[in-house]
Coordinates of N, CA and C in Angstrom, one line a residue:
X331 N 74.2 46.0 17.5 CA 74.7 44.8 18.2 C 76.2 44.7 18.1
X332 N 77.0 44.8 19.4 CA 78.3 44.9 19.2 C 78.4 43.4 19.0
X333 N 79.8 43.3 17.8 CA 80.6 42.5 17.7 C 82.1 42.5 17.7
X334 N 82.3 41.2 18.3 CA 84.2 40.9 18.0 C 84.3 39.9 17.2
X335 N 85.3 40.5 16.4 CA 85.9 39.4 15.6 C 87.8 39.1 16.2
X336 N 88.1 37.8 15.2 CA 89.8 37.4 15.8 C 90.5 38.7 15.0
X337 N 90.1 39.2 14.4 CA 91.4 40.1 14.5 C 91.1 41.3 14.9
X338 N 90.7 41.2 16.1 CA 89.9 42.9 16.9 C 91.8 43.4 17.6
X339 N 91.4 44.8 17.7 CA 92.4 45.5 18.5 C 92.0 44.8 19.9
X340 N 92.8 45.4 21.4 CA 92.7 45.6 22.1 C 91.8 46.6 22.7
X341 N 92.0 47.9 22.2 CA 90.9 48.6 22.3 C 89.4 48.4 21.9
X342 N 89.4 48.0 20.8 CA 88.0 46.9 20.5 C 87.4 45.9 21.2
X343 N 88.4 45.3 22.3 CA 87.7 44.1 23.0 C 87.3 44.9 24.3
X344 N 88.1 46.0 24.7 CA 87.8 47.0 25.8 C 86.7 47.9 25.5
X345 N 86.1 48.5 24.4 CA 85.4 49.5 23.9 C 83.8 48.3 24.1
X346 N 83.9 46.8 24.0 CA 83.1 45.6 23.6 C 82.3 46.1 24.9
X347 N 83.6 45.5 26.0 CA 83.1 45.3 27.3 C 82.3 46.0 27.9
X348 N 82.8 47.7 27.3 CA 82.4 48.9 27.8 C 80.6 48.6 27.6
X349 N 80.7 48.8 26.1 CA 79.0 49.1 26.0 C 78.0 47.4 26.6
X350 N 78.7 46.3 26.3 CA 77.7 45.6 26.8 C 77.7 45.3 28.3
X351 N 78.8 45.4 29.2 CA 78.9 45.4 30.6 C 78.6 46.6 31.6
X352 N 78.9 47.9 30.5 CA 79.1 49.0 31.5 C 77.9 49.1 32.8
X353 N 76.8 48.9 32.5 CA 75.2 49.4 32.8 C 75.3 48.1 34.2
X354 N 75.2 47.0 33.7 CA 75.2 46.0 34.9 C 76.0 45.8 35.9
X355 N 77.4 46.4 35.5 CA 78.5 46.4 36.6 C 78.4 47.5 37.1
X356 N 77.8 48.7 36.6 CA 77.8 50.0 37.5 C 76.5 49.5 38.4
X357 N 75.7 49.0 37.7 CA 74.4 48.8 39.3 C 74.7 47.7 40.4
X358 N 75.4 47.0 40.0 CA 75.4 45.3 40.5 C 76.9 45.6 41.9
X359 N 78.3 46.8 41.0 CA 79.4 46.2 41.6 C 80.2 47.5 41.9
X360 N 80.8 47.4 43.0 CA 81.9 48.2 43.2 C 83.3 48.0 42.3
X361 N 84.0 49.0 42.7 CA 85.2 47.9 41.8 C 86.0 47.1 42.8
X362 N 85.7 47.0 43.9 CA 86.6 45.8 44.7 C 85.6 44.3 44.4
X363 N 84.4 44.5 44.2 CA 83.7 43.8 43.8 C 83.9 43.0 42.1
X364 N 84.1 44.0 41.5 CA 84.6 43.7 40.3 C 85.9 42.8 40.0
X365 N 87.0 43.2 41.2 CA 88.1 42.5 41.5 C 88.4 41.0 41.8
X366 N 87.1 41.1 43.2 CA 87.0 39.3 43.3 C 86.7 38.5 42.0
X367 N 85.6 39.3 41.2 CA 85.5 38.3 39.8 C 86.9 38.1 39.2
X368 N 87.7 39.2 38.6 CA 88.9 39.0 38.4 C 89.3 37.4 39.2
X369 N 89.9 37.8 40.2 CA 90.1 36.9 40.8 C 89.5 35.4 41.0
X370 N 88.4 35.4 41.1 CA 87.4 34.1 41.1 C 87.6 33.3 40.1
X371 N 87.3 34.4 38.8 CA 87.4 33.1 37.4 C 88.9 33.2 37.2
X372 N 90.3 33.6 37.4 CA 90.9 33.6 37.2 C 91.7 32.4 38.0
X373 N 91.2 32.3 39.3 CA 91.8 30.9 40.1 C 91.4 29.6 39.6
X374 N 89.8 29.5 39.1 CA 89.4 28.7 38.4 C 90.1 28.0 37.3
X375 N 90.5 29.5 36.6 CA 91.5 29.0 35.1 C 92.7 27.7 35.4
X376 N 93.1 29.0 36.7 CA 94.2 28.4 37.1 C 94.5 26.8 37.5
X377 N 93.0 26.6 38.0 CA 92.6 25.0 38.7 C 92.5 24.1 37.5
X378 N 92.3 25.2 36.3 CA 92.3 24.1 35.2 C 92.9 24.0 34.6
X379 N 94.9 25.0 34.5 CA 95.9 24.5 34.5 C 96.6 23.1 35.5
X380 N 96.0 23.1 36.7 CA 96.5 21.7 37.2 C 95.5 20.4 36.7
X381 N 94.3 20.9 37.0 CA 93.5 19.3 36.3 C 94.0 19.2 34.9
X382 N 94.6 20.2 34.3 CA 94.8 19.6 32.4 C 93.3 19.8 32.1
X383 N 92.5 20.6 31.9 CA 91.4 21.3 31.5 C 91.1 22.3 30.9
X384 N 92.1 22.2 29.3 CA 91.8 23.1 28.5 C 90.6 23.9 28.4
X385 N 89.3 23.7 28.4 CA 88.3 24.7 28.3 C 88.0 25.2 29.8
X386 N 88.2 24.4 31.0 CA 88.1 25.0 32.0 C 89.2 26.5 31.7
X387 N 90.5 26.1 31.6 CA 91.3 27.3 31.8 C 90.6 28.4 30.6
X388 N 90.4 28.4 29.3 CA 90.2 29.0 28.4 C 88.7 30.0 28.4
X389 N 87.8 29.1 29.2 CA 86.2 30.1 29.8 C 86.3 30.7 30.9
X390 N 87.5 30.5 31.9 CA 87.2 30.7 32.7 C 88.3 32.1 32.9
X391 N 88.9 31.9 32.3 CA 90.5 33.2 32.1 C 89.7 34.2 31.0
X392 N 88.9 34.0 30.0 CA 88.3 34.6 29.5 C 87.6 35.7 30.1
X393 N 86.7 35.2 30.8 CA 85.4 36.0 32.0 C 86.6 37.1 33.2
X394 N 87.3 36.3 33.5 CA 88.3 37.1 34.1 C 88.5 38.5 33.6
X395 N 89.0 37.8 32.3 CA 89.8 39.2 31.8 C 89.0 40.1 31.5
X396 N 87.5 39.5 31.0 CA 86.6 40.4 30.5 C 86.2 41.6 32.3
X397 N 86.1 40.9 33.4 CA 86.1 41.7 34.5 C 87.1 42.8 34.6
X398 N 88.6 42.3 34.0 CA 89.3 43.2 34.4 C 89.3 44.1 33.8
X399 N 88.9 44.2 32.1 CA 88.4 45.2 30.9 C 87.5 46.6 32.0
X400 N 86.6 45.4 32.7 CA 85.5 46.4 33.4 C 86.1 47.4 34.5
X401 N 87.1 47.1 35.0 CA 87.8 47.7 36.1 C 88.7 49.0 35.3
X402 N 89.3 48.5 34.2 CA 90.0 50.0 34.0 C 89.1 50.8 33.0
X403 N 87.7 50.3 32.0 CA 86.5 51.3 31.7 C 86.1 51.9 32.9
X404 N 86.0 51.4 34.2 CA 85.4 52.4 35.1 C 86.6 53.6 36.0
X405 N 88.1 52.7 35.5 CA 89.2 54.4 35.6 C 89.4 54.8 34.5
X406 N 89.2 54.5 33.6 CA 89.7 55.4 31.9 C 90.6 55.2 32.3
X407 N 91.2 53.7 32.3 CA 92.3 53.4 31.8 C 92.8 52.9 30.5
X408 N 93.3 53.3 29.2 CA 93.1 52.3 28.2 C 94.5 51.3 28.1
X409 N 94.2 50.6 28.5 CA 95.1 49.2 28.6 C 96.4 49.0 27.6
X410 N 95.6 49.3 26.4 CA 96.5 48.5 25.2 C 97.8 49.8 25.1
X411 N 97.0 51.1 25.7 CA 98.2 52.1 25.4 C 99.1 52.0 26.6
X412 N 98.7 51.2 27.8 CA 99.3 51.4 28.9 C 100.4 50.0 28.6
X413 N 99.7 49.0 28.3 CA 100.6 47.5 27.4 C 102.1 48.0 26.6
X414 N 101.6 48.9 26.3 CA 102.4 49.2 25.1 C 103.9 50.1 25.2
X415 N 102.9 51.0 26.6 CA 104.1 51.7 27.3 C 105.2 51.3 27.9
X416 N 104.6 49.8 28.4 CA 105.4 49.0 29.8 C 106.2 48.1 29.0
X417 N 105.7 47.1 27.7 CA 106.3 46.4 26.7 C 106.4 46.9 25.4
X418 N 107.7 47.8 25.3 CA 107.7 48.3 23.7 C 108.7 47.7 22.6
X419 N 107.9 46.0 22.8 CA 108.3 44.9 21.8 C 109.7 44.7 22.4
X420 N 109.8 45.0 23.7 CA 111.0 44.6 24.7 C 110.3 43.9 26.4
X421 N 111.6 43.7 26.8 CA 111.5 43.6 28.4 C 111.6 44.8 29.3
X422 N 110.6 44.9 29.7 CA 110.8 46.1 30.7 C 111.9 46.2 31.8
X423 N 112.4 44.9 32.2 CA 113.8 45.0 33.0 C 114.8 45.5 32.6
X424 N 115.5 44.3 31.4 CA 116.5 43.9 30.6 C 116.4 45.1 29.6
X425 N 115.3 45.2 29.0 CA 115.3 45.9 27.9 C 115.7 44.9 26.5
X426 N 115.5 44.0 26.4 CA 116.0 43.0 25.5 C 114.9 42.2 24.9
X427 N 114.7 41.9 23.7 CA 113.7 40.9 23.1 C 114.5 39.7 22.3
X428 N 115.0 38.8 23.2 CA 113.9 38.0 23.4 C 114.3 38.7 25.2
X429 N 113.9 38.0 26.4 CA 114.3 39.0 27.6 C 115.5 38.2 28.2
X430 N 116.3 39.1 28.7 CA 117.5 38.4 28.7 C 117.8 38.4 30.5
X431 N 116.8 39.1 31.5 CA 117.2 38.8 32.5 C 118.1 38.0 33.2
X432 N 117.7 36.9 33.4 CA 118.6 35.7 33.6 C 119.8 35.8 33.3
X433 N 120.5 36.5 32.7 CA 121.8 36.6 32.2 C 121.8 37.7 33.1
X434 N 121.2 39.2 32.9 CA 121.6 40.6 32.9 C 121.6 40.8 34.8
X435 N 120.2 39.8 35.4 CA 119.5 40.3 36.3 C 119.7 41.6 36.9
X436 N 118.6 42.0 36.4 CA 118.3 43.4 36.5 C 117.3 43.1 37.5
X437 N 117.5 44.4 38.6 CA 116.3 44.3 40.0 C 115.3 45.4 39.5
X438 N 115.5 46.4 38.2 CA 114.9 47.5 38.3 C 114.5 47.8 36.8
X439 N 113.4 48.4 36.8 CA 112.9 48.5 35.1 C 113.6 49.5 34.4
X440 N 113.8 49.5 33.3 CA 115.2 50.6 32.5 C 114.0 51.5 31.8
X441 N 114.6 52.6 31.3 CA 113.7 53.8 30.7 C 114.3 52.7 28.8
X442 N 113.2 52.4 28.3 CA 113.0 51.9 27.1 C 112.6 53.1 25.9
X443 N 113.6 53.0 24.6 CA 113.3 53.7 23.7 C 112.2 52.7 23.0
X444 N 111.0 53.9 22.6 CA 109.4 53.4 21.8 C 110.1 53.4 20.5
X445 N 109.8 52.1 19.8 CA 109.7 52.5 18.9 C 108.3 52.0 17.5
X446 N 108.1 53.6 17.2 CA 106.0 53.1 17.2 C 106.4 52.2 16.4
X447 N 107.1 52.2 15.1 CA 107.1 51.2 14.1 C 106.8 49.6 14.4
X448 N 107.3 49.4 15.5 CA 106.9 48.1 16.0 C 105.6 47.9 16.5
X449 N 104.8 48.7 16.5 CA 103.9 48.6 17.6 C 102.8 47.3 16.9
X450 N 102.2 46.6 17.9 CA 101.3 45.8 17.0 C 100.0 46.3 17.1
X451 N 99.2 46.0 15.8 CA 97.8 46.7 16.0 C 97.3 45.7 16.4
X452 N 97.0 44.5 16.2 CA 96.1 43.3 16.5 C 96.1 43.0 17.6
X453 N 95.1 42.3 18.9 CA 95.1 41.4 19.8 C 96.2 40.5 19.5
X454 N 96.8 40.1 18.1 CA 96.9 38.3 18.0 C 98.4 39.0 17.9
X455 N 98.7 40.3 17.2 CA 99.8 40.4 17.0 C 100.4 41.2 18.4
X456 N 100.0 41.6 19.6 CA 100.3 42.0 21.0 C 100.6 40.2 21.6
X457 N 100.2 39.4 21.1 CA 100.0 38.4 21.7 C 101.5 37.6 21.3
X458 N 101.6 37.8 19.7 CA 102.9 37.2 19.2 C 104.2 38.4 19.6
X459 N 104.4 39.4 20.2 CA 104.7 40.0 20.5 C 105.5 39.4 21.8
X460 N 104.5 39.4 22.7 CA 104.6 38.8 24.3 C 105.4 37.6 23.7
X461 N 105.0 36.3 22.6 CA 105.6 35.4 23.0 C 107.5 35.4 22.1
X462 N 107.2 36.7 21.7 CA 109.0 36.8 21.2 C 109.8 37.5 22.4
X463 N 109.0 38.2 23.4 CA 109.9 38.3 24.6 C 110.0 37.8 25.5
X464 N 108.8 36.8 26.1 CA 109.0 35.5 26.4 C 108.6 34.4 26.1
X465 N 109.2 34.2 25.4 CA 109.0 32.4 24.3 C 108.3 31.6 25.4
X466 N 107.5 31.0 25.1 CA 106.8 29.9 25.7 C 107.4 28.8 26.1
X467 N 108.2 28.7 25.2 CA 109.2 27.6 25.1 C 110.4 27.5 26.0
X468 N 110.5 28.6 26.9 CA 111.2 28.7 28.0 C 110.7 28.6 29.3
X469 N 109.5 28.2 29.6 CA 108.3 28.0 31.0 C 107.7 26.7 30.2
X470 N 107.5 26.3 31.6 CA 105.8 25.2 31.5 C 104.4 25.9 31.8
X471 N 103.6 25.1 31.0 CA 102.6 25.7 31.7 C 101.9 26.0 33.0
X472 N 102.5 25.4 34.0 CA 102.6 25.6 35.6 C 103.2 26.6 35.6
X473 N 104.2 27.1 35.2 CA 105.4 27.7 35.5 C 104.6 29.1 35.2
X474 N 104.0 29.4 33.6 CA 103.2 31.0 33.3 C 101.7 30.7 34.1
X475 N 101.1 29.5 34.8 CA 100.1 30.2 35.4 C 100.3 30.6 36.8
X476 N 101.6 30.1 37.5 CA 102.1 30.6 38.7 C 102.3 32.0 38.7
X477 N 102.8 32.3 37.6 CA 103.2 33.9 37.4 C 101.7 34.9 37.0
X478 N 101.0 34.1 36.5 CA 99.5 35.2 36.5 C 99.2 35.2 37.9
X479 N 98.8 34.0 38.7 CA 98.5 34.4 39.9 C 99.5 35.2 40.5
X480 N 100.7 35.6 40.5 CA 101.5 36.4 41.4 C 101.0 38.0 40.7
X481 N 100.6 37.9 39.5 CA 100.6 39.3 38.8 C 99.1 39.4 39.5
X482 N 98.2 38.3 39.4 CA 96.4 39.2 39.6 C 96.9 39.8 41.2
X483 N 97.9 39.1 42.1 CA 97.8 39.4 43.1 C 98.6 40.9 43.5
X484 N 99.4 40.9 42.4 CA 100.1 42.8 42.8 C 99.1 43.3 42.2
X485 N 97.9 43.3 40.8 CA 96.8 43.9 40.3 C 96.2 44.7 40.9
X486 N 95.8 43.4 42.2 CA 94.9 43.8 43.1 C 95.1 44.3 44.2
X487 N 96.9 44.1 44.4 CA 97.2 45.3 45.5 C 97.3 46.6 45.3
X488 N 97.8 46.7 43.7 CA 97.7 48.4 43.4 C 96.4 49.0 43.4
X489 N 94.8 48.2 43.4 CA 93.6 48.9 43.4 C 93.9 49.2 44.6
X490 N 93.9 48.3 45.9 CA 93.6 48.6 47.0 C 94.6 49.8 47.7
X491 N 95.4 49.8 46.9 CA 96.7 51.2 47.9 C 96.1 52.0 47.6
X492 N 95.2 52.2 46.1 CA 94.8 53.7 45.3 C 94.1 53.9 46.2
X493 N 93.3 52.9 46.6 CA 92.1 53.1 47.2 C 91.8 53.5 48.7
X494 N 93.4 53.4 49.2 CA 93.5 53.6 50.4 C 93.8 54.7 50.7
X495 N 94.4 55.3 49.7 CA 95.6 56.7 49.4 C 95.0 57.6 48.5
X496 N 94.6 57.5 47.2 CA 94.0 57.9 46.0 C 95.3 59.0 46.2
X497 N 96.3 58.2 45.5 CA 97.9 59.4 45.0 C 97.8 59.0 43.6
X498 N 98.1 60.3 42.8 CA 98.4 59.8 41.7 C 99.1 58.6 41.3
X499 N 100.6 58.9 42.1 CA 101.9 57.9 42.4 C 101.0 56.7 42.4
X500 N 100.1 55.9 43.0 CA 99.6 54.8 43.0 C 98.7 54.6 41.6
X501 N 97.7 55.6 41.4 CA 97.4 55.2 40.0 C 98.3 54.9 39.3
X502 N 99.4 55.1 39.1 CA 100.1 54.8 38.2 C 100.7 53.5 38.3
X503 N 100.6 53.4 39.5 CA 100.8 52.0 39.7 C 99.9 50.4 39.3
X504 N 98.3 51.2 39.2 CA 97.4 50.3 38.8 C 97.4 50.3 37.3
X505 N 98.4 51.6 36.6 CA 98.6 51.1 34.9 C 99.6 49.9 34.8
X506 N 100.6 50.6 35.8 CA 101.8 49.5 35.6 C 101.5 48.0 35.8
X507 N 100.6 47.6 36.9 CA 100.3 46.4 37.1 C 99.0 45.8 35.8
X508 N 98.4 46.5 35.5 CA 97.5 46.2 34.6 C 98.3 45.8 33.5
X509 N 99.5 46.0 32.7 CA 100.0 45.8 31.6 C 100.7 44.4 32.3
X510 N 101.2 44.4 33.3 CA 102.1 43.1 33.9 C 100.8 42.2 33.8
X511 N 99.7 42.5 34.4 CA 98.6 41.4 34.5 C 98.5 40.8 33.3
X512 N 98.0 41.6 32.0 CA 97.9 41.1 30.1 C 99.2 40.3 29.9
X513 N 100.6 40.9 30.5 CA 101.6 39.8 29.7 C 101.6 38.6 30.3
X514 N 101.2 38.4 31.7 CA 101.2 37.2 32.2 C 100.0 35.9 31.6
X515 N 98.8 36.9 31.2 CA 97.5 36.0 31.2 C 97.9 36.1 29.6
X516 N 98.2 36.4 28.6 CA 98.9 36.5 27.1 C 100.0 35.2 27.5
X517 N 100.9 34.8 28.2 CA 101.9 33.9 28.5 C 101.1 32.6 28.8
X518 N 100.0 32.5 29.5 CA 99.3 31.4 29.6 C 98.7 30.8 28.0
X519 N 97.9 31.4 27.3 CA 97.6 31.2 25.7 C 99.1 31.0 24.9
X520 N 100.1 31.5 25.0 CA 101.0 31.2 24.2 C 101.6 29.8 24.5
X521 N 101.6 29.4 26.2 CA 102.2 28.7 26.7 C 101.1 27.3 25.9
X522 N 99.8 27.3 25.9 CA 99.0 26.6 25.4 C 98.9 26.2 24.0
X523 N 99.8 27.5 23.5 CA 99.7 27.8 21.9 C 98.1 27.9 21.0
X524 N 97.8 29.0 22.1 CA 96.0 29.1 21.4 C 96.1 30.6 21.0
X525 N 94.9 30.6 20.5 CA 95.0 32.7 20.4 C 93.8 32.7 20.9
X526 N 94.4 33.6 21.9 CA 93.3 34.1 23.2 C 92.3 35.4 22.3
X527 N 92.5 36.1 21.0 CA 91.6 36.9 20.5 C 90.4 35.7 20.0
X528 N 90.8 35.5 19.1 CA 89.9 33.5 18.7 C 89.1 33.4 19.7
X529 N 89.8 32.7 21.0 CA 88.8 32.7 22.0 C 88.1 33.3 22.6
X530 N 87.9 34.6 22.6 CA 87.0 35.7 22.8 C 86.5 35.8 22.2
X531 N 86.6 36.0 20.7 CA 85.3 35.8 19.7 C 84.9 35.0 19.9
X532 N 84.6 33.9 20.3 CA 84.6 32.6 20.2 C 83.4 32.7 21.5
X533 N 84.1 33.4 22.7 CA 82.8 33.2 23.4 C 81.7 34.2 23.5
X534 N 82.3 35.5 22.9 CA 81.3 36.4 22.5 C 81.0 37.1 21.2
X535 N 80.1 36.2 20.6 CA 80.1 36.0 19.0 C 78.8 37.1 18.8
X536 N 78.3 37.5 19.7 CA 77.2 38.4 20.5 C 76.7 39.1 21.3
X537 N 77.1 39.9 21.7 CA 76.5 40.6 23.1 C 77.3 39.6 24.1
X538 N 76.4 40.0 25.2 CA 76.6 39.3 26.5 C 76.3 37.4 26.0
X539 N 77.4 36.8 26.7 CA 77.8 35.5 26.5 C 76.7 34.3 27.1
X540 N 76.4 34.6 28.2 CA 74.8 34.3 28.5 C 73.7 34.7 28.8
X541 N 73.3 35.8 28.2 CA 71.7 36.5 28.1 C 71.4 36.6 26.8
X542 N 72.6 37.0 26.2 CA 72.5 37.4 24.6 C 72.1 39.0 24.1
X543 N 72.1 39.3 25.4 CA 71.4 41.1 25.0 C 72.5 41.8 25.4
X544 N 72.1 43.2 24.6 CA 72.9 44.4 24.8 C 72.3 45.4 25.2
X545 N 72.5 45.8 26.2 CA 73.3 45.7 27.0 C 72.7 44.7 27.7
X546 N 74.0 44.2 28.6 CA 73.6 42.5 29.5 C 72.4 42.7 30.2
X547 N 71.7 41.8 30.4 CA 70.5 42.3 31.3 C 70.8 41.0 32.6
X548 N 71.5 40.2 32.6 CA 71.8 39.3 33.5 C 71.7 39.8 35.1
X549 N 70.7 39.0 35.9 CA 70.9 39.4 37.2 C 71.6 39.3 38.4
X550 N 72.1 40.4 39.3 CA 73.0 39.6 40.2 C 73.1 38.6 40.3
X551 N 71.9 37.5 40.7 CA 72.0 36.3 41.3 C 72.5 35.4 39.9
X552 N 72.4 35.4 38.6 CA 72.7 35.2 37.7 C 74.1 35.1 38.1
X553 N 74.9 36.2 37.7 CA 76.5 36.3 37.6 C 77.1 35.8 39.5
X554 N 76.5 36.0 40.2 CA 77.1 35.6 41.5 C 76.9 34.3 41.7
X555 N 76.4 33.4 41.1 CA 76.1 31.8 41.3 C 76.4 31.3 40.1
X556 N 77.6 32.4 39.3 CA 77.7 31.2 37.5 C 78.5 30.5 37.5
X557 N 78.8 29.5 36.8 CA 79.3 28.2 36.9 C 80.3 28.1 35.4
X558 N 81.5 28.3 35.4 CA 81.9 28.1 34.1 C 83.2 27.1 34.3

């Protein structure tokens, strides 16, 4: 029976998705199909950043992400190393923590020295991470879920160029957008001051969130008509 707990890695919440989603999304979904979910519960979130609907945003950004987990298990992409490449406990512009754009404006990402020592192992510590490079406290929360929507929407342009082209050059483009996607939807929880690992345990304390089995046994018509 897979479990997560709040202080799971990144890879742990990706390795989750893998064994209890993999089987149903490979029969059920393409990955442009997989994308609309992205997308779907992610606008939802978003709707519940304007009504002020903390659990709207918090179930519904959840499911999201958990789709987007399913999108880079079906490229062997692993995320948290790709996260880690793009933010190494800096800004990828500026190169600065806390990020100093605004001052430096920088149009172009700088080559960043790694350094592993910083690296965080935890979901919660990738999370406190993000909010020391961009403090919460410098956006509203309108302000970080405008910027997730702008990021699901380059996400989802880099599948579709791969997909139009299949160039390396563009794969690499669907890592680069995939780590922009985590700091923006990481910016929304910090902006809320929640910890988005918490809330993942939280909704999947068990297997699949509503069937309860492992692997999901949930049917199309199930996940295409769900209501969160």
């Amino acid at each position: 029976m897979p479990t997560i707990l709040p202080d799971m890695s990144i890879q742990q919440f990706q390795l989750f998705v893998k064994e209890v989603y993999e089987i149903p999304n490979n029969r059920h979904f393409d990955i442009g199909e997989m994308l609309n979910n992205v997308q779907r519960f992610g606008m939802r979130g978003i709707k519940g950043i304007r009504k002020k609907d903390i659990d709207k945003i918090k179930r519904n950004l959840v499911i999201s992400f958990s789709f987007f987990m399913s999108i880079l298990n079906r490229l062997k992409i692993d995320v948290e190393e790709e996260i880690w490449k793009r933010f190494p406990h800096v800004c990828s512009y500026c190169n600065s923590c806390p990020c100093s754009c605004k001052e430096k404006k920088s149009d172009f990402r700088q080559i960043v020295y790694i350094n592993e020592s910083k690296r965080p192992r935890t979901f919660f510590e990738f999370q406190k991470m993000f909010n020391e490079i961009y403090p919460a406290s410098s956006r509203t929360l309108e302000h970080a879920g405008v910027h997730l929507a702008e990021e699901t929407g380059e996400f989802s342009e880099a599948i579709w160029s791969y997909r139009s082209n299949r160039t390396e050059e563009e794969f690499r483009g669907i890592m680069f957008e995939a780590a922009d996607y985590f700091s923006c939807l990481i910016g929304v929880f910090n902006s809320l001051n929640i910890n988005f690992a918490e809330e993942i345990a939280r909704f999947y304390p068990h297997n699949c969130h509503k069937c309860g089995n492992f692997p999901c046994v949930c049917s199309y018509e199930i996940i295409k008509n769900y209501k969160s």
